[in-house]
Structure formats: structure tokens, C-alpha cells
Short mmCIF file of C-alpha atoms in Angstrom, two decimals:
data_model
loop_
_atom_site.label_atom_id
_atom_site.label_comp_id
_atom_site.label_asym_id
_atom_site.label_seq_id
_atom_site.Cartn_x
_atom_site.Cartn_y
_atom_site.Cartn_z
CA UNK J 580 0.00 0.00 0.00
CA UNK J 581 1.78 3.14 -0.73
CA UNK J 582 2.35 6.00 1.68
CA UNK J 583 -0.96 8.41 0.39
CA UNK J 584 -3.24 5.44 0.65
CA UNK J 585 -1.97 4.68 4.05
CA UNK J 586 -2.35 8.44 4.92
CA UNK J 587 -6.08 8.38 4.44
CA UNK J 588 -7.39 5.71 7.06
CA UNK J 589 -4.46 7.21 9.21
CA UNK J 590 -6.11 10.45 9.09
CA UNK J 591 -9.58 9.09 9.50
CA UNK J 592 -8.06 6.99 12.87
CA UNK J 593 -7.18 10.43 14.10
CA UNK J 594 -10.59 11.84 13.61
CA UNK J 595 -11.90 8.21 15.47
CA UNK J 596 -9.70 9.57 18.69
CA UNK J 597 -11.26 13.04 18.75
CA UNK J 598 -14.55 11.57 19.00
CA UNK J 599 -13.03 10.19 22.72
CA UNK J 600 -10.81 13.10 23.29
CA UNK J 601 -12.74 15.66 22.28
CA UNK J 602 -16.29 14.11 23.12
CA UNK J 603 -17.13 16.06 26.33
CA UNK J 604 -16.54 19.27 24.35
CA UNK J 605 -18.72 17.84 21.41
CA UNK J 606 -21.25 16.24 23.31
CA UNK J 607 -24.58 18.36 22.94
CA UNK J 608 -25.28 18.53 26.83
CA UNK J 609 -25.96 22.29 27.02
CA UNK J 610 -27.67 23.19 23.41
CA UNK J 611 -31.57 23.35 22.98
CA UNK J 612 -33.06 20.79 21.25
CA UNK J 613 -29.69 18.84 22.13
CA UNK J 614 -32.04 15.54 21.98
CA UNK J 615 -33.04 15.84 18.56
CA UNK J 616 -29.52 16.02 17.41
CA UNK J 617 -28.47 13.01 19.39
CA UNK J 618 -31.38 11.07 17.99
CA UNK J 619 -30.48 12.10 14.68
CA UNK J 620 -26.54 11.15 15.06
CA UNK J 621 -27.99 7.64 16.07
CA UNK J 622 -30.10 7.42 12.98
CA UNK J 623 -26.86 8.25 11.17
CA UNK J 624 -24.80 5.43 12.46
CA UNK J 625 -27.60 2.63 12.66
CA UNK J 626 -28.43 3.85 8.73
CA UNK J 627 -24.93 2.90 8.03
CA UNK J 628 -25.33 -0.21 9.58
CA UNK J 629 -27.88 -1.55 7.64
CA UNK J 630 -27.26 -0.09 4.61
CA UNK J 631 -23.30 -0.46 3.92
CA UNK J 632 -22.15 -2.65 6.98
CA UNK J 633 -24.56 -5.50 6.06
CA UNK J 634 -24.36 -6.08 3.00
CA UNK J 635 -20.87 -5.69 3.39
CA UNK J 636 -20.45 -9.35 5.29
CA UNK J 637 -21.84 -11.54 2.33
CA UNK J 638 -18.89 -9.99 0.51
CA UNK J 639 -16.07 -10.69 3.13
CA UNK J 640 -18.05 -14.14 3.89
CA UNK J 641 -17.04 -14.53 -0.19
CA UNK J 642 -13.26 -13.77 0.44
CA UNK J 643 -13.38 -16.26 3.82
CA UNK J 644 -14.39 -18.96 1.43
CA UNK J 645 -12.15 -17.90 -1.18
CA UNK J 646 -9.46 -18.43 0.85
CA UNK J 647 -10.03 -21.09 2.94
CA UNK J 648 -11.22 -23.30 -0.06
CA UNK J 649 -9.09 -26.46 0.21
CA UNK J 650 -9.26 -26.57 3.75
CA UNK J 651 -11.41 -28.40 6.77
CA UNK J 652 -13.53 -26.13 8.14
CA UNK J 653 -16.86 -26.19 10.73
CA UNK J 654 -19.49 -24.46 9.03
CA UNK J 655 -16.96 -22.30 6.34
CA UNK J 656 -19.70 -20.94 4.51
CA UNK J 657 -21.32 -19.21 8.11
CA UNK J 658 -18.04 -18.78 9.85
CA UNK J 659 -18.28 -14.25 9.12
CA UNK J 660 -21.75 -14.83 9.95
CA UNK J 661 -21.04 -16.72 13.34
CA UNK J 662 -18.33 -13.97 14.43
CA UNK J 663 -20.88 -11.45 14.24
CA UNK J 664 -22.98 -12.96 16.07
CA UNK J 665 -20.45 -13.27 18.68
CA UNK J 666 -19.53 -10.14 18.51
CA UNK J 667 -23.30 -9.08 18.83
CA UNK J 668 -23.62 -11.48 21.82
CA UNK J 669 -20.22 -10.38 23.48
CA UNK J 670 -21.03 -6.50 23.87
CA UNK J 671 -25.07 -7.33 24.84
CA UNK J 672 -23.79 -9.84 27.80
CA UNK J 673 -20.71 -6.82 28.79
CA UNK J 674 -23.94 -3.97 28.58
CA UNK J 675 -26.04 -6.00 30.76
CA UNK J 676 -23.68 -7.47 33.30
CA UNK J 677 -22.52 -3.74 33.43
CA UNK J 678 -26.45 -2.77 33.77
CA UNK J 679 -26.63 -5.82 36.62
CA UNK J 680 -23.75 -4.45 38.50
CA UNK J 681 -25.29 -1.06 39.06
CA UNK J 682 -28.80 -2.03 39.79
CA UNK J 683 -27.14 -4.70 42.29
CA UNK J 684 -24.89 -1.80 43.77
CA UNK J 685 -28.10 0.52 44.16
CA UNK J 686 -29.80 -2.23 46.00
CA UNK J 687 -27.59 -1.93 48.75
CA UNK J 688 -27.42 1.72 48.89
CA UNK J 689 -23.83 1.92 46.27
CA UNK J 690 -23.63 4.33 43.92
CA UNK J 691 -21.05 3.80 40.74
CA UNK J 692 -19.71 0.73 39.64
CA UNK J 693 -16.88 -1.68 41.48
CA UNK J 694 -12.94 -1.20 40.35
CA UNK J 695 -13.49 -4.41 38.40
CA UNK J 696 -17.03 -3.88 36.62
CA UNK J 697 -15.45 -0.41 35.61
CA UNK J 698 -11.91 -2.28 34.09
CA UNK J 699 -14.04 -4.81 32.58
CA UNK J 700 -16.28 -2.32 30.58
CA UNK J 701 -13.72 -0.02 29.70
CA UNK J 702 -11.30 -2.76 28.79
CA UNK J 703 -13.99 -4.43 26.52
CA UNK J 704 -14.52 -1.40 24.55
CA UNK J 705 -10.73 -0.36 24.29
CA UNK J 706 -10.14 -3.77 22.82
CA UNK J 707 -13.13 -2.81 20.38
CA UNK J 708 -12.20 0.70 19.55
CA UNK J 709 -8.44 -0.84 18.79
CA UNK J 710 -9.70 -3.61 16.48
CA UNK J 711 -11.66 -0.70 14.65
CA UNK J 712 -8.30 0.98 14.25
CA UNK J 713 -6.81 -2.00 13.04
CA UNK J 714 -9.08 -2.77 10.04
CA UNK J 715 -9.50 0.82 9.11
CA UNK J 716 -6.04 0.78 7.63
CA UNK J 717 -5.89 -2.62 6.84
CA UNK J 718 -8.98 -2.54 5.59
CA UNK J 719 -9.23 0.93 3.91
CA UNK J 720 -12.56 1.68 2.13
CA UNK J 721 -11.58 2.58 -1.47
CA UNK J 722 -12.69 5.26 -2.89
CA UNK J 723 -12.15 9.11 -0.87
CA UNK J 724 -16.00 9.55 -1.04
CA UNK J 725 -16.69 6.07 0.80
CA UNK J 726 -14.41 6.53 3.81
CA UNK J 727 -15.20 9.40 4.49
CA UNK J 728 -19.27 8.09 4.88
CA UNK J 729 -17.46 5.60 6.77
CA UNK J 730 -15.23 7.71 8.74
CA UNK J 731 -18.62 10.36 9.83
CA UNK J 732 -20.84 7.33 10.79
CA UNK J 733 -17.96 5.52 13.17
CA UNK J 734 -17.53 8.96 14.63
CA UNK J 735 -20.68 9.32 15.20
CA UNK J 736 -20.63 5.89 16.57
CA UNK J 737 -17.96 6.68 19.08
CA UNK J 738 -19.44 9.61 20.50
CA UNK J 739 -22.36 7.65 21.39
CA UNK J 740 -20.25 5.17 22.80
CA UNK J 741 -18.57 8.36 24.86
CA UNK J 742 -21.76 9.54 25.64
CA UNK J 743 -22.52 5.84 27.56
CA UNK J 744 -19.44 5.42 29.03
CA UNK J 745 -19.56 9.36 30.65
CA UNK J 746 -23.22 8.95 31.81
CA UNK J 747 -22.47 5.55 33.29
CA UNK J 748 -19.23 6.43 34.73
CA UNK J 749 -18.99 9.71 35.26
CA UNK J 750 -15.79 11.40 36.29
CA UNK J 751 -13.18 8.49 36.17
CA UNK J 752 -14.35 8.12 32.70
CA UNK J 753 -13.53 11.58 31.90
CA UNK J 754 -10.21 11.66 33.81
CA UNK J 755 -8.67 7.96 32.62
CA UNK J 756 -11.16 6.15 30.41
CA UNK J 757 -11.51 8.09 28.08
CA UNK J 758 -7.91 8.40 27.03
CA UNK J 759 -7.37 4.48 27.48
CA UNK J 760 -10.21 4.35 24.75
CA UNK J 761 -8.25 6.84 22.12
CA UNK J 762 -4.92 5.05 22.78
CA UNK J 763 -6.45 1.98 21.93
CA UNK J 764 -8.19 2.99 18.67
CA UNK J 765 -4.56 4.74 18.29
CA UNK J 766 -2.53 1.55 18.93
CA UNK J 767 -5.07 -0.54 16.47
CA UNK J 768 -3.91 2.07 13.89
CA UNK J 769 -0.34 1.38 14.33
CA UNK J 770 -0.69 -2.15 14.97
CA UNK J 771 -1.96 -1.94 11.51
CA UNK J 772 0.27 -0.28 9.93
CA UNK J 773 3.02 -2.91 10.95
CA UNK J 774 1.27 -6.64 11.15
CA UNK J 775 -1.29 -8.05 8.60
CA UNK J 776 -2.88 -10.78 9.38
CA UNK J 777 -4.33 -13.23 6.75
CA UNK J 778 -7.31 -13.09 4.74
CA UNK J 779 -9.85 -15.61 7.00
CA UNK J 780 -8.80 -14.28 9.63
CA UNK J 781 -9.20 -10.12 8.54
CA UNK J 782 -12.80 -11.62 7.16
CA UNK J 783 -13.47 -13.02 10.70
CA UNK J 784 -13.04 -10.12 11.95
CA UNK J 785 -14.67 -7.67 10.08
CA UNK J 786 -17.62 -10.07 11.15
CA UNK J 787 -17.32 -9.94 14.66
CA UNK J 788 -16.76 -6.31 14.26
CA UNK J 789 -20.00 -5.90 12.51
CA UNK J 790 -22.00 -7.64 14.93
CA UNK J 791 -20.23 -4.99 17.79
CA UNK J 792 -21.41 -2.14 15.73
CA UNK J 793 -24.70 -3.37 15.62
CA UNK J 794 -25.51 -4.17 18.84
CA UNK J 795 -23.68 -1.14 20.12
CA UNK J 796 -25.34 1.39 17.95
CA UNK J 797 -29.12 -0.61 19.06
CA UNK J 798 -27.99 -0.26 22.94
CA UNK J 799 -25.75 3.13 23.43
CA UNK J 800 -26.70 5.40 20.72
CA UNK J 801 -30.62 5.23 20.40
CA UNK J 802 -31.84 7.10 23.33
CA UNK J 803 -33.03 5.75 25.91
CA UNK J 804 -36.74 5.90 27.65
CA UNK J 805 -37.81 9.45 26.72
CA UNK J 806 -35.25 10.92 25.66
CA UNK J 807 -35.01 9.80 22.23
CA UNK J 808 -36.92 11.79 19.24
CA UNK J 809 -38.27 9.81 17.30
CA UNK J 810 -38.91 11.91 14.43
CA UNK J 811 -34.97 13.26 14.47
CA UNK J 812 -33.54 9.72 14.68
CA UNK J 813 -35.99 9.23 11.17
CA UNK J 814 -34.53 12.53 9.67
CA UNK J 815 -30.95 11.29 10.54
CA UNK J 816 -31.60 7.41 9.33
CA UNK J 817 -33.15 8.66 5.80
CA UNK J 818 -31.27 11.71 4.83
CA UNK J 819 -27.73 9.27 5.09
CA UNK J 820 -29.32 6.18 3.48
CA UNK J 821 -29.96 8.59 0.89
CA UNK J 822 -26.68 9.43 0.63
CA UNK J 823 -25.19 6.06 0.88
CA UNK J 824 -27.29 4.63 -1.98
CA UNK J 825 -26.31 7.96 -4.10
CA UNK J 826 -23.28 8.08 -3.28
#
């Protein structure tokens, strides 16, 4: 890969670690109507999802078969398939041990989270936000025009996951997690840039990615109870299906 294609994911990993580093600043808190725009980033991310992310696992299910083709495999022609469904089944058990913890802790009169339930969640979504770093530059989307839809709807993506993390966490999130979280999507990056890993096993894990994404965008970034707007998170959902399908 030569040095300007590298350059592109590389800058598109940096824009990935603002989301964390920057998110508190971002973050809507304080502006009116600051609902309606975090309903419509969710419809932006959970658009791309289902439009481009998708679809996108027959194809890499293709290249796992493609490769693997002379040898014996359980269930080769579902093996992308099956690591998204781990991955979808991994990050729903973390959200509702994490969601266990707390209602446990409140039970008793705790507030917060143990040292370990904290490490655990913030650990599970550094390794996350690092493989996400990883495949963007081994992985690049390309054509300009596609990672950069790419590159809005992950950021997007993390900044609800930033949003989740502060509101469950609070102030050790902003003062440590957060910063484990952008080193980690920083360290994916480089990673990348120095170890590739074979074709099965980059398809695997574009799969197990995918099924993170999905259940991440379903849990942290639609809004929960009432604070979601429903209307705003269809604006958001159409107006960048639109795009990807122009596009």
C-alpha cells in the first residue's frame, strides 16, 4: 500500500480519537433541542449499519471462502456470519452485566460501579475501539467519497459510545477512560500499519466487528426511555441512506 493510501485511514483513525478526546466538548449537553440532534446522530450510524455494513459481510463471507477453499472447516460458509454474532452477543452480555452491576450496587445503597465492573467495561470497549483501528487501515474503504461516509458514521458511533461510558461512569471516565479508549483505537492504527494478518482471519473479523457495531449502535446510541426523538432519529436514518445509496 503506498504511503498516500496509508495516509487516508491514518487520518480518518485520528478523527476516530477526537470523537473520545474531544467528546465532552462535542457532546450536545448544554444546546436546545440537544435531543433531537443526538437522535439524529444515532439514525446516522444505525443507517450505516444496515445499509453499507450489512451487505458488506456476504462480501467478506465470499473472500473467507475464497481463501479457505481447500481446507477443513466447521461451518466455512457461516463462519463471518457466526463472528458477528459473537460479537453481537459479546457486547449485549458486557452492557447487561454492566447494567446488573449497578442495579445490584443501588440495592444496597452503592452508587457507581466496582474497580473491576469499571476495568471490565472499559477494557472491553478499548479492545473494540483498537480492532476498529486496526481494520480501518488494513482494511481501507476505497474510494475518498466512501471513507469518508465511513469515517462520519464511526464517529458518530464513538461519541455515542462516549456519551454511555460518561453517563455511566462519570468522572473516572472523563479523567482515565476516556484516554485508554483513544490510545487503543490509536494503537489498532499502528498495529496496523506494521502486522497483517491473513485473509480468514481479517474476514473473521470484520464479522465480529460488525456484529459490535450493531448491537452497540441498538444499545448506546438510540436514546433511551424518553429521551429519544423519534422523528430526528428518522430525519438522521433517511437523509444518510440517501446518501449512501447515491453516493
Amino acid at each position: 500500500m503506498t504511503t498516500l493510501a496509508l495516509l487516508k485511514p491514518v487520518l480518518a483513525a485520528i478523527v476516530l480519537i477526537c470523537a473520545y478526546v474531544f467528546g465532552n466538548r462535542l457532546r450536545v449537553e448544554h444546546v436546545v433541542h440537544r435531543r433531537r440532534w443526538l437522535s439524529f446522530g444515532a439514525g446516522v450510524s444505525v443507517a450505516y449499519v444496515f445499509v453499507e455494513l450489512l451487505p458488506e459481510l456476504a462480501e467478506y463471507q465470499d473472500r473467507f471462502l475464497a481463501a479457505t477453499a481447500h481446507q477443513a472447516l466447521l461451518f466455512p460458509e457461516r463462519r463471518v456470519f457466526l463472528a458477528a454474532l459473537v460479537g453481537f452477543v459479546l457486547y449485549y452480555g458486557l452492557e447487561n452485566f454492566v447494567s446488573w452491576s449497578r442495579v445490584s450496587r443501588a440495592a444496597v445503597g452503592e452508587e457507581g460501579h466496582s474497580p473491576l465492573v469499571y476495568r471490565l467495561h472499559i477494557g472491553g470497549f478499548a479492545a473494540y475501539s483498537a480492532l476498529i483501528g486496526y481494520v480501518l487501515v488494513r482494511e481501507p474503504k476505497p474510494e475518498p467519497l466512501a471513507l469518508a461516509f465511513y469515517t462520519i458514521a464511526m464517529f458518530l458511533h464513538f461519541l455515542g459510545i462516549d456519551h454511555a461510558l460518561n453517563r455511566e461512569h462519570g468522572t473516572i471516565y472523563q479523567r482515565r477512560g476516556k484516554w485508554v479508549l483513544a490510545a487503543a483505537t490509536g494503537a489498532g492504527c499502528l498495529i496496523g500499519l506494521q502486522a497483517k494478518i491473513s485473509d480468514p482471519v481479517l474476514a473473521t473479523l470484520m464479522g465480529f466487528i460488525a456484529g459490535g457495531v450493531i448491537v452497540n449502535s441498538m444499545v448506546m446510541e438510540l436514546p433511551k426511555e424518553k429521551e429519544g426523538r423519534f422523528w430526528a432519529f428518522c430525519v438522521g436514518s433517511f437523509l444518510y441512506s440517501l446518501l449512501l445509496l447515491l453516493a
